[in-house]
C-alpha cells in the first residue's frame, strides 16, 4: 500500500514553519482582511485563472521579473477598495524595519488580491476607506493559530448557496516536506452537490474536518448553474476564490509559478463551476526555502499536495462559517457549537 499523506499538527498553512496569519474584520461592514507573513522574506509567484481578478503588485511575481522575494501576501474583501489593505500592511512592515533596502529607502513588498463582498448586506457607506486600517490590524494579529470561517477576508464571502469563509489545511508528505493552503472562498459556483449537504471536496477529507459525510452517492449531477447568490446580489459579477499555497521545500520563482498553476486544480475539485468569467480565481504560491531543493519529480508531488490542501481548505471555509445579522445566505451549519470554527 502507498503511504498516505497526513495533515500537519494544526491543519493550517502555518504548519509550514516560519509562516504566520493574521485576520481583522468589521462585523458591521461584513468584510475583512487576511495577511500571511513570513519570519523572513519568501519566494513567491502567482497564477490567475478567473475572468475578473483584482490584484496589487502581482506583476513582480512573474518568473522573469527581478524581485526575488516578498515580505507578505494579503487577501482582502472590499473589491478594489480592499487593495488598500496592502497599504496598511506595507506601513506596518516599514515601521518594523522590514522590506527591501535600496540605499536609504526601505520598501516592503506586499502583493495582494481581493474578492467582491460589497453587496452582502453589510454597511458600505464609509467616509474613509477602512481597508488600510484592517490590513494593519491583521498584520498586528499575525500568529500561528487562527480561526476559520467568517473571519478575515472570508468575513463577507458567499458561495452559490451558502456563506463562504476563510479556510486552511495542511499536509505532510512522505519525505517530510510540508504543504499548506489558505483560501478566502467567495465563488459564483457551488461547494456542495445539488442536495446541499455533501461537499464536492469530500473525497479528499481527512479526520472529518468538514463533517465526515463522505462523497455524494448520487450520479448524473450534470445540471446548469443555479445560484441563490446571483439572485440575491442582482447579478453574477460579485465573486472570486483567492488563495495561497505554501511549502517549506526550496523552490525557485519559476517552480513557485508552476506550483500555483497546479494548485488551481484544488479549486476546480471543490467548486462547481470554477474559473468562470465572473470569478477572479487566483492562487499565490510561496516557498520559505527552509527545506531541500525540489526536483521536477518533487515539484509534481508538492503541486499534487497543494491542490489537495486547497480543496480541503475551501470546504473547511464553508463548514466553519457562522451566521450574523443581515446575512443574505444561510450558513452550511446554521447552529453549531461556539468552538466549531476553531482550527
Short mmCIF file of C-alpha atoms in Angstrom, two decimals:
data_model
loop_
_atom_site.label_atom_id
_atom_site.label_comp_id
_atom_site.label_asym_id
_atom_site.label_seq_id
_atom_site.Cartn_x
_atom_site.Cartn_y
_atom_site.Cartn_z
CA UNK A 1 0.00 0.00 0.00
CA UNK A 2 1.23 3.50 -0.83
CA UNK A 3 1.79 5.59 2.30
CA UNK A 4 -0.80 8.35 2.69
CA UNK A 5 -0.16 11.99 3.42
CA UNK A 6 -1.17 13.25 6.86
CA UNK A 7 -2.31 16.69 7.93
CA UNK A 8 0.10 18.77 9.96
CA UNK A 9 -0.37 19.28 13.70
CA UNK A 10 -2.53 22.41 13.28
CA UNK A 11 -4.04 21.52 9.89
CA UNK A 12 -3.28 25.11 8.90
CA UNK A 13 -0.94 26.77 6.42
CA UNK A 14 1.16 27.76 9.44
CA UNK A 15 2.29 24.13 9.71
CA UNK A 16 4.81 25.38 7.13
CA UNK A 17 7.40 26.63 9.60
CA UNK A 18 8.13 30.35 9.53
CA UNK A 19 4.65 31.49 8.48
CA UNK A 20 2.01 33.40 10.44
CA UNK A 21 -1.51 34.51 9.53
CA UNK A 22 -3.41 37.49 10.88
CA UNK A 23 -7.09 38.37 10.46
CA UNK A 24 -9.08 41.54 11.02
CA UNK A 25 -12.76 42.10 10.32
CA UNK A 26 -15.61 44.52 10.90
CA UNK A 27 -18.99 42.87 11.60
CA UNK A 28 -20.94 45.98 10.57
CA UNK A 29 -19.00 46.22 7.32
CA UNK A 30 -19.31 42.44 6.86
CA UNK A 31 -15.83 42.38 5.43
CA UNK A 32 -12.24 41.91 6.47
CA UNK A 33 -8.63 41.25 5.59
CA UNK A 34 -6.16 38.39 5.98
CA UNK A 35 -2.37 38.71 5.97
CA UNK A 36 0.18 35.95 5.54
CA UNK A 37 3.55 36.96 6.98
CA UNK A 38 6.89 35.19 6.89
CA UNK A 39 9.54 35.30 9.60
CA UNK A 40 11.79 36.21 6.66
CA UNK A 41 11.12 37.23 3.04
CA UNK A 42 9.98 34.33 0.86
CA UNK A 43 9.98 33.37 -2.81
CA UNK A 44 6.54 33.62 -4.42
CA UNK A 45 4.65 33.62 -7.68
CA UNK A 46 1.02 33.69 -8.79
CA UNK A 47 -1.36 32.34 -11.42
CA UNK A 48 -4.79 33.78 -12.30
CA UNK A 49 -7.47 31.63 -13.94
CA UNK A 50 -10.65 33.60 -13.22
CA UNK A 51 -12.04 36.16 -15.63
CA UNK A 52 -12.41 39.04 -13.17
CA UNK A 53 -9.36 39.36 -10.89
CA UNK A 54 -8.42 42.25 -8.63
CA UNK A 55 -4.75 42.44 -7.68
CA UNK A 56 -1.89 44.61 -6.48
CA UNK A 57 1.82 44.14 -7.28
CA UNK A 58 1.33 40.70 -8.79
CA UNK A 59 3.35 41.54 -11.92
CA UNK A 60 6.55 41.46 -9.88
CA UNK A 61 5.87 37.78 -9.07
CA UNK A 62 6.35 36.68 -12.69
CA UNK A 63 9.40 34.41 -13.04
CA UNK A 64 11.16 36.86 -15.39
CA UNK A 65 10.86 39.84 -13.00
CA UNK A 66 13.88 40.86 -10.95
CA UNK A 67 12.28 40.94 -7.48
CA UNK A 68 13.39 37.73 -5.81
CA UNK A 69 11.32 37.67 -2.63
CA UNK A 70 8.42 39.44 -0.91
CA UNK A 71 7.58 40.19 2.70
CA UNK A 72 3.88 39.34 2.97
CA UNK A 73 0.76 38.47 0.99
CA UNK A 74 -2.70 39.94 1.50
CA UNK A 75 -6.16 38.53 0.82
CA UNK A 76 -8.98 41.01 1.35
CA UNK A 77 -12.63 41.70 0.91
CA UNK A 78 -13.78 45.04 -0.40
CA UNK A 79 -13.28 44.68 -4.14
CA UNK A 80 -10.92 47.40 -5.41
CA UNK A 81 -11.25 49.28 -2.11
CA UNK A 82 -9.76 46.24 -0.38
CA UNK A 83 -6.49 46.60 -2.26
CA UNK A 84 -5.73 49.40 0.18
CA UNK A 85 -5.26 46.74 2.87
CA UNK A 86 -1.83 46.21 1.32
CA UNK A 87 -1.02 49.84 2.19
CA UNK A 88 -1.70 49.22 5.85
CA UNK A 89 0.47 46.12 5.83
CA UNK A 90 3.24 47.94 3.97
CA UNK A 91 3.23 50.76 6.53
CA UNK A 92 3.33 48.28 9.42
CA UNK A 93 6.22 46.33 7.95
CA UNK A 94 8.16 49.53 7.32
CA UNK A 95 7.63 50.57 10.93
CA UNK A 96 9.00 47.17 11.94
CA UNK A 97 12.11 47.63 9.77
CA UNK A 98 11.03 45.02 7.22
CA UNK A 99 11.43 45.46 3.48
CA UNK A 100 13.77 45.71 0.51
CA UNK A 101 16.65 48.06 1.27
CA UNK A 102 17.71 50.32 -1.60
CA UNK A 103 20.12 52.91 -0.29
CA UNK A 104 18.32 54.89 2.41
CA UNK A 105 14.92 53.62 1.27
CA UNK A 106 13.13 50.68 2.86
CA UNK A 107 10.36 49.21 0.69
CA UNK A 108 8.19 46.33 1.96
CA UNK A 109 6.90 44.22 -0.91
CA UNK A 110 3.29 43.16 -0.32
CA UNK A 111 1.29 41.71 -3.24
CA UNK A 112 -2.41 41.23 -2.67
CA UNK A 113 -5.71 40.09 -4.14
CA UNK A 114 -9.32 40.95 -3.39
CA UNK A 115 -12.77 39.44 -3.53
CA UNK A 116 -16.11 41.17 -4.08
CA UNK A 117 -18.29 41.43 -0.97
CA UNK A 118 -19.85 44.87 -1.44
CA UNK A 119 -23.44 43.61 -1.77
CA UNK A 120 -23.56 41.09 1.07
CA UNK A 121 -25.77 43.02 3.49
CA UNK A 122 -23.04 44.94 5.33
CA UNK A 123 -22.86 48.72 5.64
CA UNK A 124 -20.51 50.01 2.95
CA UNK A 125 -21.23 53.75 3.12
CA UNK A 126 -17.93 54.66 4.77
CA UNK A 127 -16.44 58.16 4.64
CA UNK A 128 -12.83 56.92 4.70
CA UNK A 129 -11.71 53.65 3.11
CA UNK A 130 -11.41 51.23 6.09
CA UNK A 131 -9.16 48.64 4.48
CA UNK A 132 -5.75 50.16 5.22
CA UNK A 133 -6.62 50.06 8.92
CA UNK A 134 -7.92 46.49 8.60
CA UNK A 135 -4.68 45.49 6.91
CA UNK A 136 -2.61 46.99 9.73
CA UNK A 137 -4.77 45.26 12.35
CA UNK A 138 -4.44 41.92 10.55
CA UNK A 139 -0.66 42.31 10.41
CA UNK A 140 -0.50 43.07 14.13
CA UNK A 141 -2.63 39.97 14.83
CA UNK A 142 -0.43 37.55 12.87
CA UNK A 143 0.13 34.24 14.70
CA UNK A 144 0.46 30.53 14.03
CA UNK A 145 -3.08 29.68 15.18
CA UNK A 146 -6.13 31.41 13.79
CA UNK A 147 -9.87 30.92 13.35
CA UNK A 148 -11.57 29.73 10.17
CA UNK A 149 -14.93 30.62 8.69
CA UNK A 150 -16.39 34.12 8.99
CA UNK A 151 -13.14 35.90 9.77
CA UNK A 152 -10.58 37.98 7.89
CA UNK A 153 -11.02 38.05 4.13
CA UNK A 154 -13.73 35.41 4.48
CA UNK A 155 -15.99 37.52 6.73
CA UNK A 156 -18.41 38.54 4.00
CA UNK A 157 -17.73 35.78 1.49
CA UNK A 158 -20.59 33.91 -0.19
CA UNK A 159 -20.87 30.84 -2.40
CA UNK A 160 -23.74 29.89 -4.71
CA UNK A 161 -25.97 28.65 -1.87
CA UNK A 162 -24.13 29.19 1.44
CA UNK A 163 -21.95 31.68 3.23
CA UNK A 164 -18.32 31.29 2.25
CA UNK A 165 -15.39 31.99 4.50
CA UNK A 166 -11.71 31.64 5.28
CA UNK A 167 -10.25 28.13 5.17
CA UNK A 168 -6.91 26.46 5.64
CA UNK A 169 -5.37 22.99 5.70
CA UNK A 170 -2.01 21.24 5.50
CA UNK A 171 -0.33 18.00 4.53
CA UNK A 172 2.99 16.42 5.46
CA UNK A 173 4.42 14.44 2.56
CA UNK A 174 6.12 11.08 2.94
CA UNK A 175 9.54 12.74 2.63
CA UNK A 176 8.74 15.20 5.43
CA UNK A 177 8.03 18.23 3.22
CA UNK A 178 5.08 20.29 4.48
CA UNK A 179 2.48 21.90 2.21
CA UNK A 180 -0.38 24.17 3.25
CA UNK A 181 -3.21 26.24 1.81
CA UNK A 182 -5.10 29.36 2.86
CA UNK A 183 -8.21 30.49 0.99
CA UNK A 184 -10.97 33.07 1.03
CA UNK A 185 -13.82 31.24 -0.69
CA UNK A 186 -16.31 33.53 -2.43
CA UNK A 187 -17.14 31.75 -5.71
CA UNK A 188 -20.11 32.03 -8.03
CA UNK A 189 -20.19 28.22 -8.02
CA UNK A 190 -21.29 25.56 -5.55
CA UNK A 191 -19.09 23.98 -2.90
CA UNK A 192 -21.74 21.33 -2.24
CA UNK A 193 -23.51 18.96 -4.58
CA UNK A 194 -27.12 19.82 -5.52
CA UNK A 195 -28.52 18.24 -2.36
CA UNK A 196 -26.69 20.85 -0.32
CA UNK A 197 -25.02 18.55 2.23
CA UNK A 198 -22.14 16.75 0.52
CA UNK A 199 -19.03 18.75 -0.34
CA UNK A 200 -17.50 18.36 -3.79
CA UNK A 201 -14.18 18.13 -1.91
CA UNK A 202 -15.37 15.15 0.16
CA UNK A 203 -13.05 12.54 -1.44
CA UNK A 204 -10.07 14.43 -0.03
CA UNK A 205 -11.35 14.99 3.51
CA UNK A 206 -9.15 13.96 6.44
CA UNK A 207 -10.26 13.32 10.01
CA UNK A 208 -13.85 14.53 9.48
CA UNK A 209 -12.52 18.08 9.12
CA UNK A 210 -15.69 19.25 7.39
CA UNK A 211 -18.30 16.91 8.79
CA UNK A 212 -17.27 13.47 7.56
CA UNK A 213 -20.36 12.86 5.40
CA UNK A 214 -18.31 11.47 2.55
CA UNK A 215 -18.99 11.87 -1.18
CA UNK A 216 -22.50 12.24 -2.54
CA UNK A 217 -23.63 8.77 -3.71
CA UNK A 218 -25.84 10.25 -6.42
CA UNK A 219 -24.60 10.21 -10.01
CA UNK A 220 -25.58 12.26 -13.04
CA UNK A 221 -25.06 15.66 -11.42
CA UNK A 222 -24.69 17.49 -14.72
CA UNK A 223 -27.10 20.38 -14.41
CA UNK A 224 -26.87 24.14 -15.05
CA UNK A 225 -25.60 26.66 -12.52
CA UNK A 226 -28.42 27.66 -10.16
CA UNK A 227 -27.22 30.27 -7.69
CA UNK A 228 -29.07 31.93 -4.81
CA UNK A 229 -26.08 34.25 -4.61
CA UNK A 230 -26.62 35.61 -8.12
CA UNK A 231 -30.30 36.19 -7.38
CA UNK A 232 -29.64 37.87 -4.03
CA UNK A 233 -26.92 40.16 -5.40
CA UNK A 234 -28.79 41.09 -8.60
CA UNK A 235 -26.15 39.78 -10.97
CA UNK A 236 -23.20 37.43 -11.41
CA UNK A 237 -20.25 39.83 -11.19
CA UNK A 238 -19.55 39.51 -7.49
CA UNK A 239 -17.26 36.56 -6.90
CA UNK A 240 -13.74 35.16 -6.52
CA UNK A 241 -11.77 32.44 -4.79
CA UNK A 242 -8.37 33.79 -3.75
CA UNK A 243 -5.79 31.53 -2.16
CA UNK A 244 -2.22 31.00 -1.05
CA UNK A 245 -0.38 27.69 -1.08
CA UNK A 246 2.95 27.28 0.66
CA UNK A 247 5.74 24.77 1.18
CA UNK A 248 8.96 24.58 3.14
CA UNK A 249 10.72 22.90 0.22
CA UNK A 250 13.16 25.22 -1.55
CA UNK A 251 11.63 26.33 -4.86
CA UNK A 252 12.75 28.80 -7.49
CA UNK A 253 10.39 31.54 -8.59
CA UNK A 254 9.60 29.55 -11.75
CA UNK A 255 8.81 26.49 -9.65
CA UNK A 256 6.54 28.59 -7.44
CA UNK A 257 4.68 29.64 -10.57
CA UNK A 258 4.25 26.02 -11.63
CA UNK A 259 3.03 25.24 -8.10
CA UNK A 260 0.40 27.98 -8.33
CA UNK A 261 -0.81 26.54 -11.64
CA UNK A 262 -1.10 23.03 -10.20
CA UNK A 263 -2.90 24.27 -7.09
CA UNK A 264 -5.77 25.64 -9.19
CA UNK A 265 -6.89 22.02 -9.60
CA UNK A 266 -7.91 22.26 -5.95
CA UNK A 267 -10.41 25.00 -6.76
CA UNK A 268 -11.83 23.01 -9.68
CA UNK A 269 -12.33 19.93 -7.48
CA UNK A 270 -14.06 21.86 -4.69
CA UNK A 271 -16.13 24.46 -6.58
CA UNK A 272 -18.54 23.69 -9.44
CA UNK A 273 -18.25 25.53 -11.74
CA UNK A 274 -14.84 27.13 -11.18
CA UNK A 275 -12.76 29.69 -13.09
CA UNK A 276 -15.81 31.35 -14.60
CA UNK A 277 -15.85 34.72 -16.39
CA UNK A 278 -17.41 36.14 -13.21
CA UNK A 279 -14.72 34.83 -10.81
CA UNK A 280 -11.29 36.30 -10.17
CA UNK A 281 -9.80 32.95 -9.15
CA UNK A 282 -6.17 33.41 -8.18
CA UNK A 283 -3.56 31.34 -6.34
CA UNK A 284 -0.33 32.65 -4.86
CA UNK A 285 2.37 30.03 -4.25
CA UNK A 286 5.33 30.51 -1.95
CA UNK A 287 8.41 28.74 -0.69
CA UNK A 288 10.00 29.55 2.64
CA UNK A 289 13.18 27.83 1.48
CA UNK A 290 13.72 26.05 4.79
CA UNK A 291 13.80 22.59 3.21
CA UNK A 292 15.73 20.80 0.49
CA UNK A 293 15.73 21.97 -3.15
CA UNK A 294 12.91 20.39 -5.14
CA UNK A 295 13.47 18.40 -8.31
CA UNK A 296 10.81 18.25 -11.02
CA UNK A 297 9.62 14.96 -9.53
CA UNK A 298 9.43 16.56 -6.09
CA UNK A 299 7.54 19.53 -7.53
CA UNK A 300 4.94 17.21 -9.03
CA UNK A 301 4.24 15.76 -5.57
CA UNK A 302 4.19 19.20 -3.94
CA UNK A 303 1.77 20.50 -6.58
CA UNK A 304 -0.48 17.49 -6.08
CA UNK A 305 -0.48 18.06 -2.32
CA UNK A 306 -1.17 21.79 -2.75
CA UNK A 307 -4.27 21.05 -4.84
CA UNK A 308 -5.50 18.58 -2.21
CA UNK A 309 -4.92 21.13 0.55
CA UNK A 310 -6.76 23.84 -1.38
CA UNK A 311 -9.83 21.64 -1.98
CA UNK A 312 -9.99 20.79 1.71
CA UNK A 313 -9.44 24.40 2.75
CA UNK A 314 -12.37 25.57 0.62
CA UNK A 315 -14.71 23.05 2.23
CA UNK A 316 -13.40 23.94 5.70
CA UNK A 317 -14.06 27.63 4.99
CA UNK A 318 -17.73 26.99 4.29
CA UNK A 319 -18.12 24.41 7.05
CA UNK A 320 -16.82 26.86 9.67
CA UNK A 321 -18.85 29.90 8.57
CA UNK A 322 -21.05 31.44 11.28
CA UNK A 323 -24.32 33.38 10.94
CA UNK A 324 -24.62 37.10 11.52
CA UNK A 325 -27.38 39.68 11.46
CA UNK A 326 -28.31 40.78 7.96
CA UNK A 327 -26.92 37.72 6.16
CA UNK A 328 -28.40 37.21 2.69
CA UNK A 329 -27.47 33.49 2.52
CA UNK A 330 -27.52 30.76 5.17
CA UNK A 331 -24.53 29.03 6.68
CA UNK A 332 -23.79 25.39 5.89
CA UNK A 333 -24.21 24.77 9.64
CA UNK A 334 -26.90 27.16 10.90
CA UNK A 335 -26.48 26.02 14.50
CA UNK A 336 -23.26 24.68 15.97
CA UNK A 337 -21.04 24.94 18.99
CA UNK A 338 -19.02 28.07 19.58
CA UNK A 339 -15.81 26.10 19.09
CA UNK A 340 -16.69 24.71 15.65
CA UNK A 341 -14.78 27.41 13.82
CA UNK A 342 -11.60 26.88 15.79
CA UNK A 343 -8.77 25.38 13.79
#
